[in-house]
Structure formats: structure tokens, C-alpha cells
Amino acid sequence: MVADYINHVTTGIYSLHIYNICCILAKCRGSLLHFLNSISFIRKQVNHVVHCKDFTILCS
């Protein structure tokens, strides 16, 4: 129970961190395709947590 809670909190913090990285990259890169290519390594690592492409609209 406690382990699940800690995992949930850690996942949430990690998601927020990835979200921030996605926002920074989205602002620095012009094209969406280039943006997705540049963060593909992040998306592969956390595809079960967050998809950066979903944030491009929120961060634009």
C-alpha cells in the first residue's frame, strides 16, 4: 500500500519533469516533426507515463 503510494507520487513528479522538458523543447523547436524526433528517446522511456506529443498544444 505504502509502496504503491510512493510509486504513484514518484511517477507524478517524473511526469511533471518530463512535461517541463517537453515544453522547453516545444518552445525551442519550430516544427512538430523535428520536436517529436528530438524527444523520441524520452517518449520511449516514459510512454506508459506521458506522451510528449500530447503536450505540444498545451505548451505552444
Tab-separated table of C-alpha atoms in Angstrom:
chain	number	residue	atom	x	y	z
A	1	MET	CA	0.000	0.000	0.000
A	2	VAL	CA	2.707	2.469	1.015
A	3	ALA	CA	4.917	1.309	-1.848
A	4	ASP	CA	2.072	1.899	-4.298
A	5	TYR	CA	1.545	5.397	-2.947
A	6	ILE	CA	5.245	6.249	-3.166
A	7	ASN	CA	5.349	4.867	-6.692
A	8	HIS	CA	2.312	6.956	-7.620
A	9	VAL	CA	3.844	10.149	-6.216
A	10	THR	CA	7.213	9.450	-7.834
A	11	THR	CA	5.517	8.789	-11.170
A	12	GLY	CA	3.606	12.050	-10.866
A	13	ILE	CA	6.767	14.035	-10.170
A	14	TYR	CA	8.567	12.277	-13.021
A	15	SER	CA	5.671	13.056	-15.344
A	16	LEU	CA	5.821	16.723	-14.404
A	17	HIS	CA	9.560	16.779	-15.054
A	18	ILE	CA	9.094	15.220	-18.491
A	19	TYR	CA	6.255	17.654	-19.130
A	20	ASN	CA	8.594	20.577	-18.410
A	21	ILE	CA	11.246	19.141	-20.743
A	22	CYS	CA	8.614	18.739	-23.445
A	23	CYS	CA	7.504	22.335	-23.015
A	24	ILE	CA	11.058	23.629	-23.268
A	25	LEU	CA	11.726	21.588	-26.393
A	26	ALA	CA	8.401	22.595	-27.902
A	27	LYS	CA	9.250	26.261	-27.488
A	28	CYS	CA	12.770	25.836	-28.848
A	29	ARG	CA	11.876	23.779	-31.908
A	30	GLY	CA	9.865	25.126	-34.792
A	31	SER	CA	8.471	22.063	-36.468
A	32	LEU	CA	6.359	19.431	-34.761
A	33	LEU	CA	8.108	16.629	-36.609
A	34	HIS	CA	11.525	17.842	-35.500
A	35	PHE	CA	10.149	18.227	-31.977
A	36	LEU	CA	8.890	14.636	-31.876
A	37	ASN	CA	12.159	13.309	-33.271
A	38	SER	CA	14.225	15.205	-30.730
A	39	ILE	CA	12.271	13.755	-27.805
A	40	SER	CA	11.671	10.260	-29.119
A	41	PHE	CA	14.173	8.868	-26.617
A	42	ILE	CA	12.209	10.440	-23.759
A	43	ARG	CA	8.886	9.157	-25.076
A	44	LYS	CA	10.235	5.621	-25.333
A	45	GLN	CA	11.349	5.703	-21.705
A	46	VAL	CA	8.111	7.068	-20.293
A	47	ASN	CA	5.483	6.090	-22.846
A	48	HIS	CA	3.488	4.466	-20.044
A	49	VAL	CA	3.501	7.717	-18.084
A	50	VAL	CA	3.190	10.556	-20.539
A	51	HIS	CA	3.269	11.291	-24.266
A	52	CYS	CA	5.112	14.465	-25.117
A	53	LYS	CA	3.160	14.942	-28.302
A	54	ASP	CA	0.043	15.418	-26.186
A	55	PHE	CA	1.654	18.467	-24.593
A	56	THR	CA	2.602	20.313	-27.766
A	57	ILE	CA	-0.795	22.034	-27.826
A	58	LEU	CA	-0.673	22.902	-24.126
A	59	CYS	CA	2.865	24.256	-24.341
A	60	SER	CA	2.567	26.190	-27.571
